[in-house]
mmCIF file of C-alpha atoms in Angstrom:
data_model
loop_
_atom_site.group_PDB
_atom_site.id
_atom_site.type_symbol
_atom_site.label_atom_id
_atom_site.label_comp_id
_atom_site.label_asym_id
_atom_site.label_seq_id
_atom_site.Cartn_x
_atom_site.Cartn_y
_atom_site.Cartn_z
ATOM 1 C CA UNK A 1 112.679 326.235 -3.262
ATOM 2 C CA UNK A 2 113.680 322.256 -4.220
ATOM 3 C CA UNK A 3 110.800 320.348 -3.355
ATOM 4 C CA UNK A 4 107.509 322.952 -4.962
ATOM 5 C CA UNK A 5 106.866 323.759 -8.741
ATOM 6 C CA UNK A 6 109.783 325.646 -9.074
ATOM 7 C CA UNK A 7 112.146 322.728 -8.128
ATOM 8 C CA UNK A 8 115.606 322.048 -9.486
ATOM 9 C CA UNK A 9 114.666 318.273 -8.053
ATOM 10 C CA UNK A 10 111.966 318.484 -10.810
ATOM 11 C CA UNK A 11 112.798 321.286 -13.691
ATOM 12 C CA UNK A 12 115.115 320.836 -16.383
ATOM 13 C CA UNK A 13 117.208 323.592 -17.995
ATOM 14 C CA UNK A 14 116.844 324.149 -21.623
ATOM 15 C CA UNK A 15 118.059 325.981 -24.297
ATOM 16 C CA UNK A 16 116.422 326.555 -27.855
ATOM 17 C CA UNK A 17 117.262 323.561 -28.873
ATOM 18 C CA UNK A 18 115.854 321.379 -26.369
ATOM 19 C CA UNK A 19 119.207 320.376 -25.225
ATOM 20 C CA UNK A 20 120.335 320.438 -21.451
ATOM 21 C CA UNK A 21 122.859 323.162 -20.458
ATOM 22 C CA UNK A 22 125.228 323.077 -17.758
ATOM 23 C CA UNK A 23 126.469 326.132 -16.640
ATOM 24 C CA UNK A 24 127.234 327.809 -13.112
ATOM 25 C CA UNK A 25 124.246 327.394 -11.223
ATOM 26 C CA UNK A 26 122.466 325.384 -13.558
ATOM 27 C CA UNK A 27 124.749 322.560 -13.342
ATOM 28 C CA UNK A 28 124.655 322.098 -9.604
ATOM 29 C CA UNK A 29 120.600 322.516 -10.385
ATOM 30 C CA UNK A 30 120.804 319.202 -12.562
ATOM 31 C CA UNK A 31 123.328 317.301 -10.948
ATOM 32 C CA UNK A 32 120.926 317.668 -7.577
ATOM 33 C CA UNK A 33 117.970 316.688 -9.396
ATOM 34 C CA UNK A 34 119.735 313.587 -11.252
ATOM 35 C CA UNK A 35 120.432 312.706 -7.627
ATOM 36 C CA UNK A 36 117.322 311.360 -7.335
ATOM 37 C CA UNK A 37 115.135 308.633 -9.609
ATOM 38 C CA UNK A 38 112.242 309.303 -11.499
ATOM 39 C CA UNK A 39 109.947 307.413 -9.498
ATOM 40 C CA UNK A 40 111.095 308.769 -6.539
ATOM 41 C CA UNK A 41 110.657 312.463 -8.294
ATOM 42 C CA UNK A 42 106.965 311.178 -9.250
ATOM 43 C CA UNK A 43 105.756 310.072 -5.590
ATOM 44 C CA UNK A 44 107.138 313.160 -4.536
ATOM 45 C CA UNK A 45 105.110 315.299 -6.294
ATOM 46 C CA UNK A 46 102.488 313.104 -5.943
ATOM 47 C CA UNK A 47 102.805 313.000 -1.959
ATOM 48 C CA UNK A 48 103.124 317.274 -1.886
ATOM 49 C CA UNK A 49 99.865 317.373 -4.393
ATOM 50 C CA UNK A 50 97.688 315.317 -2.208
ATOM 51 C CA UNK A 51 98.898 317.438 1.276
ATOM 52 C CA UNK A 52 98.010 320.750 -1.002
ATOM 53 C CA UNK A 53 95.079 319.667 -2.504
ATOM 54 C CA UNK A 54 93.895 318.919 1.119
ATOM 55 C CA UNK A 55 94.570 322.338 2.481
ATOM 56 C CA UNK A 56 98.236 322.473 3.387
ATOM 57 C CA UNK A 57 100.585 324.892 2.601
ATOM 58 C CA UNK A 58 104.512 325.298 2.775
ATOM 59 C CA UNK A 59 106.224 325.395 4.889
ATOM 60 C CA UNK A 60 103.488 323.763 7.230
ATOM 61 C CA UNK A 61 103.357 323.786 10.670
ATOM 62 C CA UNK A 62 103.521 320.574 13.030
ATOM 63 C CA UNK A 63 99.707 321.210 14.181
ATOM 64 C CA UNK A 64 98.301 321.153 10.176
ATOM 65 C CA UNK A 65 100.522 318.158 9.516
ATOM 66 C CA UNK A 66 99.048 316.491 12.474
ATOM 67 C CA UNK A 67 95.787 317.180 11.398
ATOM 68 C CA UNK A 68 96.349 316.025 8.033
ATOM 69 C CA UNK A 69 97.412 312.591 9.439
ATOM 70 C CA UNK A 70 94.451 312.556 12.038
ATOM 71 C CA UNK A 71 92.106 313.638 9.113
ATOM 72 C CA UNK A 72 93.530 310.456 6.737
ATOM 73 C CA UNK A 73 93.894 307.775 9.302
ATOM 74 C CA UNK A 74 91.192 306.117 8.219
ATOM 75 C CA UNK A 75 91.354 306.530 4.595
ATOM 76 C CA UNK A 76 95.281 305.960 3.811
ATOM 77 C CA UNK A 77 97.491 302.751 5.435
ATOM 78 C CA UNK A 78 99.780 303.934 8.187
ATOM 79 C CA UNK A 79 102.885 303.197 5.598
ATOM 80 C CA UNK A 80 101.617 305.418 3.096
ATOM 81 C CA UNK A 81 101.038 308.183 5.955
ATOM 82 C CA UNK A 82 104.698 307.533 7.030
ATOM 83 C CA UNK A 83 105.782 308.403 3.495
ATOM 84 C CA UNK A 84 104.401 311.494 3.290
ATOM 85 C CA UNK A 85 105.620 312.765 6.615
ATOM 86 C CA UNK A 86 109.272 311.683 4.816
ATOM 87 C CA UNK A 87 108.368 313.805 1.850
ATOM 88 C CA UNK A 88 107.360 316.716 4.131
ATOM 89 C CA UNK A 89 110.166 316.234 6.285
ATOM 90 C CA UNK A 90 112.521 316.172 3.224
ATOM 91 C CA UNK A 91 110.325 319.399 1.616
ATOM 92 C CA UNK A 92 111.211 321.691 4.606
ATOM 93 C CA UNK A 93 114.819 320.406 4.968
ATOM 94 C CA UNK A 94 115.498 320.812 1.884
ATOM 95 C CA UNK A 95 114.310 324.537 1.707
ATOM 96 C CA UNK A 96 115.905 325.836 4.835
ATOM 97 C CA UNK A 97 112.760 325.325 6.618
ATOM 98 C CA UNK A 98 111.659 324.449 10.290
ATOM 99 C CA UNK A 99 111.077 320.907 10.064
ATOM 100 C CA UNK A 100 107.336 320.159 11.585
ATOM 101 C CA UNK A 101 107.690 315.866 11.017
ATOM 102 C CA UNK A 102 110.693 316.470 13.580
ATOM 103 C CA UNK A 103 107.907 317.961 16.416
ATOM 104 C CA UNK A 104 106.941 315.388 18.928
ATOM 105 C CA UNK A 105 103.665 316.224 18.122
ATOM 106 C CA UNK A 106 103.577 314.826 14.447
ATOM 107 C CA UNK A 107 105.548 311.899 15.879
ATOM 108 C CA UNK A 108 103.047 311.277 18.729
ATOM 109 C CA UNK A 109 100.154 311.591 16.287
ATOM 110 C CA UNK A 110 102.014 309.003 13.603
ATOM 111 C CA UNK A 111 102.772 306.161 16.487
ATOM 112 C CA UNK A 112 99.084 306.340 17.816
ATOM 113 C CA UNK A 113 97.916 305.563 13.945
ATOM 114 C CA UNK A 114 99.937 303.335 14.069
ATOM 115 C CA UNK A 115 99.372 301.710 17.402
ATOM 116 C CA UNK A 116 95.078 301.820 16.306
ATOM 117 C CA UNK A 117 95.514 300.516 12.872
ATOM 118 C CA UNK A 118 98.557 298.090 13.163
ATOM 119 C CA UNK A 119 101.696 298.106 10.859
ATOM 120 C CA UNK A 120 101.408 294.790 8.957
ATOM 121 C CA UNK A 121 101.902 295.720 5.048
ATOM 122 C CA UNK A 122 100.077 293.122 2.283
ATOM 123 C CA UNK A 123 102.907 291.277 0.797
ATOM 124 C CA UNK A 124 102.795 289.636 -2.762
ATOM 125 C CA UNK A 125 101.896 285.852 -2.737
ATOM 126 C CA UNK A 126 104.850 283.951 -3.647
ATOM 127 C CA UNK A 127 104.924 282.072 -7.311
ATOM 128 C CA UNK A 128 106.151 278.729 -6.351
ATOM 129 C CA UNK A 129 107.998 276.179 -8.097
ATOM 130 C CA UNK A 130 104.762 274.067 -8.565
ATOM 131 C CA UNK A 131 102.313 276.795 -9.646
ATOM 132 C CA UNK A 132 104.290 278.537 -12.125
ATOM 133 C CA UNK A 133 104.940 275.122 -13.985
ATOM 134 C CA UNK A 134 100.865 275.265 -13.472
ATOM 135 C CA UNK A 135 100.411 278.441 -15.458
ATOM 136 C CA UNK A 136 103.345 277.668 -18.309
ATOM 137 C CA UNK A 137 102.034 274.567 -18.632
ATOM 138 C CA UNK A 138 98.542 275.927 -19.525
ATOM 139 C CA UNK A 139 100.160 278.973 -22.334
ATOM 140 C CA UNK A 140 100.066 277.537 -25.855
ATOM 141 C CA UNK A 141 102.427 278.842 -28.674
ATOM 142 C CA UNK A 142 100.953 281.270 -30.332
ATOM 143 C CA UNK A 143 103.185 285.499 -30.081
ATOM 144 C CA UNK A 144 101.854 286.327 -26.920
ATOM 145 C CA UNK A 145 102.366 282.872 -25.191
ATOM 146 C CA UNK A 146 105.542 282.712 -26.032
ATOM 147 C CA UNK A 147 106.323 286.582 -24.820
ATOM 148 C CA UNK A 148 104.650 285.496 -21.583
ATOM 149 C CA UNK A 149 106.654 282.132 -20.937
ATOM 150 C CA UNK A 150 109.630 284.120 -21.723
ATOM 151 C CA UNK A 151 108.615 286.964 -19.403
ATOM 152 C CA UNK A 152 107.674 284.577 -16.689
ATOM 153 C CA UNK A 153 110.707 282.308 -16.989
ATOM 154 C CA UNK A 154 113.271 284.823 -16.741
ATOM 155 C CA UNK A 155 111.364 287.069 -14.346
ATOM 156 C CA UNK A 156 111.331 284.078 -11.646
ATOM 157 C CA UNK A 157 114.722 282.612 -12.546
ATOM 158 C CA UNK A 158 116.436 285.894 -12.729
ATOM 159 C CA UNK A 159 114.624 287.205 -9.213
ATOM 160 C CA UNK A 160 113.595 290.767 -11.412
ATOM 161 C CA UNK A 161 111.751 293.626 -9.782
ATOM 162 C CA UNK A 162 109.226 294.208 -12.696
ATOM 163 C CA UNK A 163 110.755 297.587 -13.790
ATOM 164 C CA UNK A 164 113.888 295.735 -14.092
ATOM 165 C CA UNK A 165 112.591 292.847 -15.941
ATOM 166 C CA UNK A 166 110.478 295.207 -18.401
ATOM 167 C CA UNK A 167 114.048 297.473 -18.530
ATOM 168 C CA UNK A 168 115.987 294.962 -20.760
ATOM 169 C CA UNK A 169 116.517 295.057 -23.754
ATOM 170 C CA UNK A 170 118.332 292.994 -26.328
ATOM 171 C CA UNK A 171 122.367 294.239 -26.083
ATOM 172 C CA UNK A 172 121.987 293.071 -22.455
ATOM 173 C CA UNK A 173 121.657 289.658 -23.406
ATOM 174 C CA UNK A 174 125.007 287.384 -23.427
ATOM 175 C CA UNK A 175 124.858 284.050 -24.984
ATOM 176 C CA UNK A 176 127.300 281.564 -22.998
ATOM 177 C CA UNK A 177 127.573 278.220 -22.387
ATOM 178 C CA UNK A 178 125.775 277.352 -19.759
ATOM 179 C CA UNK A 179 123.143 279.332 -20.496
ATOM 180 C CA UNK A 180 122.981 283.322 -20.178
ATOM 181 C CA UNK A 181 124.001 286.372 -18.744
ATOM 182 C CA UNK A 182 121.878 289.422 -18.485
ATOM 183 C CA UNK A 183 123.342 292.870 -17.598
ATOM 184 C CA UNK A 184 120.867 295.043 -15.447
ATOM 185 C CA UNK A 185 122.253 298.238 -16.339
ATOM 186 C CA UNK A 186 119.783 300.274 -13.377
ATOM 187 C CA UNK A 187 117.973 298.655 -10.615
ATOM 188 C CA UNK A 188 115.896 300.291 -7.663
ATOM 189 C CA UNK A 189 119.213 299.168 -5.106
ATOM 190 C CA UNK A 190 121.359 300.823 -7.682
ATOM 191 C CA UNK A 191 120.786 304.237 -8.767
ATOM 192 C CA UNK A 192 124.413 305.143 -9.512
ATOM 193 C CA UNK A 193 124.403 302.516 -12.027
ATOM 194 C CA UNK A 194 127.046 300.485 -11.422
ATOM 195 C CA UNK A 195 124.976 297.184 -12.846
ATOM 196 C CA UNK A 196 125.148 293.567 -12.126
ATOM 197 C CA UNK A 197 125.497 290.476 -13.932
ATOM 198 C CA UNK A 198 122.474 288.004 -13.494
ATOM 199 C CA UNK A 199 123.175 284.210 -14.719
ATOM 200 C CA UNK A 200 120.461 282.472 -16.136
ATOM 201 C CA UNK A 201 121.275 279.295 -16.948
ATOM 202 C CA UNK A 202 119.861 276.284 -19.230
ATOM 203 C CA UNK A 203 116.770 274.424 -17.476
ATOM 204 C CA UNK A 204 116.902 270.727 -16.257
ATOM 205 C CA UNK A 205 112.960 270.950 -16.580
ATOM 206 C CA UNK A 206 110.836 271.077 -19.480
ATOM 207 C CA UNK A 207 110.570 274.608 -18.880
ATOM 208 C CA UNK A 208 113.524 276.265 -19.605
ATOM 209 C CA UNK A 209 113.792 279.719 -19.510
ATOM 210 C CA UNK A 210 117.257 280.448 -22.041
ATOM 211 C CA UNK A 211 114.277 278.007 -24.605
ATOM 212 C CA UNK A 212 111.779 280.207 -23.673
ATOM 213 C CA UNK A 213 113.702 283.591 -24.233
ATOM 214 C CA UNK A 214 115.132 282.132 -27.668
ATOM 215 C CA UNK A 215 111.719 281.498 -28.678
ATOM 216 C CA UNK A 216 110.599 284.710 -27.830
ATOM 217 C CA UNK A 217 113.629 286.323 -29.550
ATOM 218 C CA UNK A 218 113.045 284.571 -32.992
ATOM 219 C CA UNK A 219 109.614 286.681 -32.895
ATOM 220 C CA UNK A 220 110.844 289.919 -32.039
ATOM 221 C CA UNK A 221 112.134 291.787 -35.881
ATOM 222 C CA UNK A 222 115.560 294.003 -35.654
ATOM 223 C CA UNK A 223 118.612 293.179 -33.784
ATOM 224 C CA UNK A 224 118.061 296.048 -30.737
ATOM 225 C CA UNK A 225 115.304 297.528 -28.460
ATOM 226 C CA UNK A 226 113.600 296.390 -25.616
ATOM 227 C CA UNK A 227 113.205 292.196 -25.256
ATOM 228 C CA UNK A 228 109.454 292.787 -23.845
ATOM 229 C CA UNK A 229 106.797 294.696 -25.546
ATOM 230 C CA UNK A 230 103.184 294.911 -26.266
ATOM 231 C CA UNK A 231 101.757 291.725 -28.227
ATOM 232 C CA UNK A 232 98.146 292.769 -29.751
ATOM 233 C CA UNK A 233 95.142 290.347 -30.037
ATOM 234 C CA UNK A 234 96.225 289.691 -33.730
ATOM 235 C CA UNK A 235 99.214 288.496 -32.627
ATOM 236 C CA UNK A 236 101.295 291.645 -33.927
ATOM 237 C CA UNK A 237 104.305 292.663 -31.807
ATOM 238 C CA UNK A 238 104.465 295.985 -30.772
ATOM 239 C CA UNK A 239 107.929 298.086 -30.773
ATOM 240 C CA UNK A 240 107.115 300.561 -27.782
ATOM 241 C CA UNK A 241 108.482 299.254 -24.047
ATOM 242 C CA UNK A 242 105.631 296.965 -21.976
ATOM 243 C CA UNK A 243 104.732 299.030 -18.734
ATOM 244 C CA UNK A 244 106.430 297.631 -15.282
ATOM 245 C CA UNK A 245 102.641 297.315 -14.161
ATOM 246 C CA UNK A 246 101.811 294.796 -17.265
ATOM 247 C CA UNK A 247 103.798 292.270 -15.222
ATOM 248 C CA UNK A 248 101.386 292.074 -12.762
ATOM 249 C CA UNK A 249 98.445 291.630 -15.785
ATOM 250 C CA UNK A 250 100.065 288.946 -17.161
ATOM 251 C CA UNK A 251 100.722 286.772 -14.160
ATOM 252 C CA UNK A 252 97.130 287.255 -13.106
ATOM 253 C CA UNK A 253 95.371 286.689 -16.025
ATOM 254 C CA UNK A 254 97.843 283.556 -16.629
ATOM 255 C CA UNK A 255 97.112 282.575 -13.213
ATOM 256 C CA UNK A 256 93.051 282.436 -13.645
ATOM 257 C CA UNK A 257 93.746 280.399 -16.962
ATOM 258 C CA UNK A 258 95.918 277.489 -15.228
ATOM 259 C CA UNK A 259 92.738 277.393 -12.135
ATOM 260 C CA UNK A 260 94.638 279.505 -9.737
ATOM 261 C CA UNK A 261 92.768 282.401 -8.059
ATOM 262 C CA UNK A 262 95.406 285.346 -9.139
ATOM 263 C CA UNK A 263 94.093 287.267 -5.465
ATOM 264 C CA UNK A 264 97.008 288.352 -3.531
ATOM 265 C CA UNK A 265 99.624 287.885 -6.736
ATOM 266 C CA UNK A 266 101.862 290.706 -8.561
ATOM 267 C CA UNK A 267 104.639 291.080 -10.471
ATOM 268 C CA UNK A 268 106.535 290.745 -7.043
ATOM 269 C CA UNK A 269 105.075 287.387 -6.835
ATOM 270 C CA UNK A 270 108.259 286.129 -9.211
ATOM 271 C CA UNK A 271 110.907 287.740 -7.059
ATOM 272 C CA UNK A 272 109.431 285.680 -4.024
ATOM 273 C CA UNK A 273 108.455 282.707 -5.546
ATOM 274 C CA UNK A 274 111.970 281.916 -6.465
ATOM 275 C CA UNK A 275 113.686 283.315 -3.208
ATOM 276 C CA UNK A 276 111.207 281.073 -1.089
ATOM 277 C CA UNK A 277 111.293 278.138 -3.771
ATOM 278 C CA UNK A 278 114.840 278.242 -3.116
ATOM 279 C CA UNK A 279 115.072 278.572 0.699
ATOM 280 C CA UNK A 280 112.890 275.428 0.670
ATOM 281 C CA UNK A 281 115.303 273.315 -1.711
ATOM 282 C CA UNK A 282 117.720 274.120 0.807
ATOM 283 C CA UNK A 283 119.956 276.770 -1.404
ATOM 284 C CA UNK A 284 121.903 278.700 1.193
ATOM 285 C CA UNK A 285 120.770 282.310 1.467
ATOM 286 C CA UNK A 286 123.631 283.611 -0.354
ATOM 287 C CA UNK A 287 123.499 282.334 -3.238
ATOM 288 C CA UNK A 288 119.820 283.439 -3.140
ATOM 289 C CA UNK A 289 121.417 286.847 -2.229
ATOM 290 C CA UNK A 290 123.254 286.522 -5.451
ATOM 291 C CA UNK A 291 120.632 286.051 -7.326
ATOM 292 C CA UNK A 292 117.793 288.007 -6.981
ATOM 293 C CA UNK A 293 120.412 291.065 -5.736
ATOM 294 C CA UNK A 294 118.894 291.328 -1.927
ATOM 295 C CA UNK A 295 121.298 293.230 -0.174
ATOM 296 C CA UNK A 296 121.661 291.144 3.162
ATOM 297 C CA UNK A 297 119.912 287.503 4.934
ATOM 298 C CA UNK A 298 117.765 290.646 6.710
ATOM 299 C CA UNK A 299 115.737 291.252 3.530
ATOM 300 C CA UNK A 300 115.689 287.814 2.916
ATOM 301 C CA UNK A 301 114.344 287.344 6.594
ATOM 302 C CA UNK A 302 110.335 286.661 5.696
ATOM 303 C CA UNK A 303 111.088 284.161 3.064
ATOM 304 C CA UNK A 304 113.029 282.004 4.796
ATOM 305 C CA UNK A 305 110.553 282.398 8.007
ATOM 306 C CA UNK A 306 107.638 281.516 5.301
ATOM 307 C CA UNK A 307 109.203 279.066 3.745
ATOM 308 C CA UNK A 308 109.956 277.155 6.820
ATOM 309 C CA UNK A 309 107.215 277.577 8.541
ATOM 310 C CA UNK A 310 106.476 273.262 7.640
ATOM 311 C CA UNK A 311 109.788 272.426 8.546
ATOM 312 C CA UNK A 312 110.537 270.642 12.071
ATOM 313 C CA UNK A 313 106.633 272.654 13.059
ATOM 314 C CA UNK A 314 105.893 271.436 16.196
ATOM 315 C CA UNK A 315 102.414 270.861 15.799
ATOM 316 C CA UNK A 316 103.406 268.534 12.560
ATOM 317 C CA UNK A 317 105.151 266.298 15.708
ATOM 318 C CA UNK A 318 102.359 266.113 17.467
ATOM 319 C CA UNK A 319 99.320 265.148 15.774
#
């Protein structure tokens, strides 16, 4: 089995030292179970938990996965329901096993949920241009203003997913010229690794973010480890890695400070505030592309639609 308790996906192979063997068997066992992320592991499990704890067994059949979905329609959104039809479907392919999602049944029952409950998914609130100079202008200087200007700053500029911005750490920082270069060793879009080089370079503004990071670099003690951690109320920086989720902390609670009602905003809010600051200064979706690491002008589609939704509006001509 792959996908249960006894998963190669999920189990590691040890020997009495703790250390990972790789031999016959085993090694295909690892290299299958390296094939997939962590995260992606965790919801996983977390997906097959929820469908046991309910009732379900495995393999299922497409009448109990039906009735799962009927039973959570109003309790879970219709993309969350999707997702764990993908994990099921995944669970009994990858076993050998009569696929139920694959039944027209379990279809039918998925595109009435989501004909009834709609398929609109809450998106993040964009941190524009104007409000983030808001919120930095409202931090004051002492160790955990300065981590959170830095974090902000480079988070926005950069275009970081929060897991990525949380993920660096000192060695990826390159001092240049005109600014700097960060290496994003792992991203979400790149599993294998391969990395990317993300140019950050010196502000124009008062609020530059290579400043900001060197200010938040002369507090950090040793020359390695990660560049964001925990900051205590006494001021004391932690060593241990600040959680992807802090992001979203931070930018709220800065948010309420500067007068801004933090509803609606996450750590994705820095991501789209500079992709649809940028579409609205006119930068050509590219060189967005470049920067933040979007894959194609598709995923780039609702910020440019939201940040133009002022420009040439025909209602603007009218009245």
């Amino acid at each position: 089995m792959i996908l249960t308790r006894h998963n190669p996906f999920l189990s590691r192979v040890t020997n009495g030292s703790n250390c990972t063997t790789l031999r016959g068997d085993d090694a295909v066992e690892h290299f299958i179970r390296e094939s997939l992320s962590e995260n992606t592991r965790q919801a996983y499990r977390a997906d097959l938990a929820h469908f046991t704890v309910w009732g379900g067994t495995l393999p299922a059949s497409p009448e109990t996965v039906a009735r799962y979905l009927a039973e959570h329609a109003e309790i879970l959104a219709p993309a969350t329901l999707s997702r764990r039809v993908a994990t099921l479907s995944k669970a009994h392919a990858a076993n050998g096993w009569p696929n139920p999602c694959r039944k027209e049944l379990v279809r039918a029952t998925l595109r009435g949920i989501k004909r009834v409950k709609g398929t609109a998914q809450a998106q993040a609130r964009p941190l524009l241009r104007e409000d983030l100079f808001l919120v930095l202008d409202a931090l004051e200087d002492d160790p955990r203003s300065l981590r959170d200007r830095a974090l902000l700053l480079i988070g926005w500029a950069g275009g970081f997913r929060s897991s990525e911005l949380t993920g660096l750490d000192i060695s990826d920082i390159e001092d240049v010229r005109e600014g700097i270069i960060l290496h994003l060793r792992r991203s979400k879009a790149d599993q294998t690794g391969q990395g990317r080089k993300v140019g950050i370079p010196l502000g124009r503004t008062r609020h530059c973010p290579v400043a900001a990071l060197s200010g938040w670099r002369q507090a950090l003690s040793g020359p390695g480890g990660r560049v964001f951690r925990p900051v205590d109320r006494h001021g004391n920086v932690r060593g241990s890695t600040l959680r992807p989720d802090a992001v979203s902390t931070i930018l709220r609670d800065r948010l309420a400070t500067a007068g801004i009602e933090p509803e609606g905003y996450s750590g994705h809010s820095l991501r789209a505030g500079i992709a649809t600051s940028a579409i609205k200064a006119g930068v050509p979706t590219y060189k967005v592309r470049a920067q933040t690491g979007h894959a194609s002008d598709v995923m780039l589609a609702r910020y440019v639609r939201d940040a133009g939704l002022f420009d040439g509006n025909a209602a603007g001509a009218l009245l």
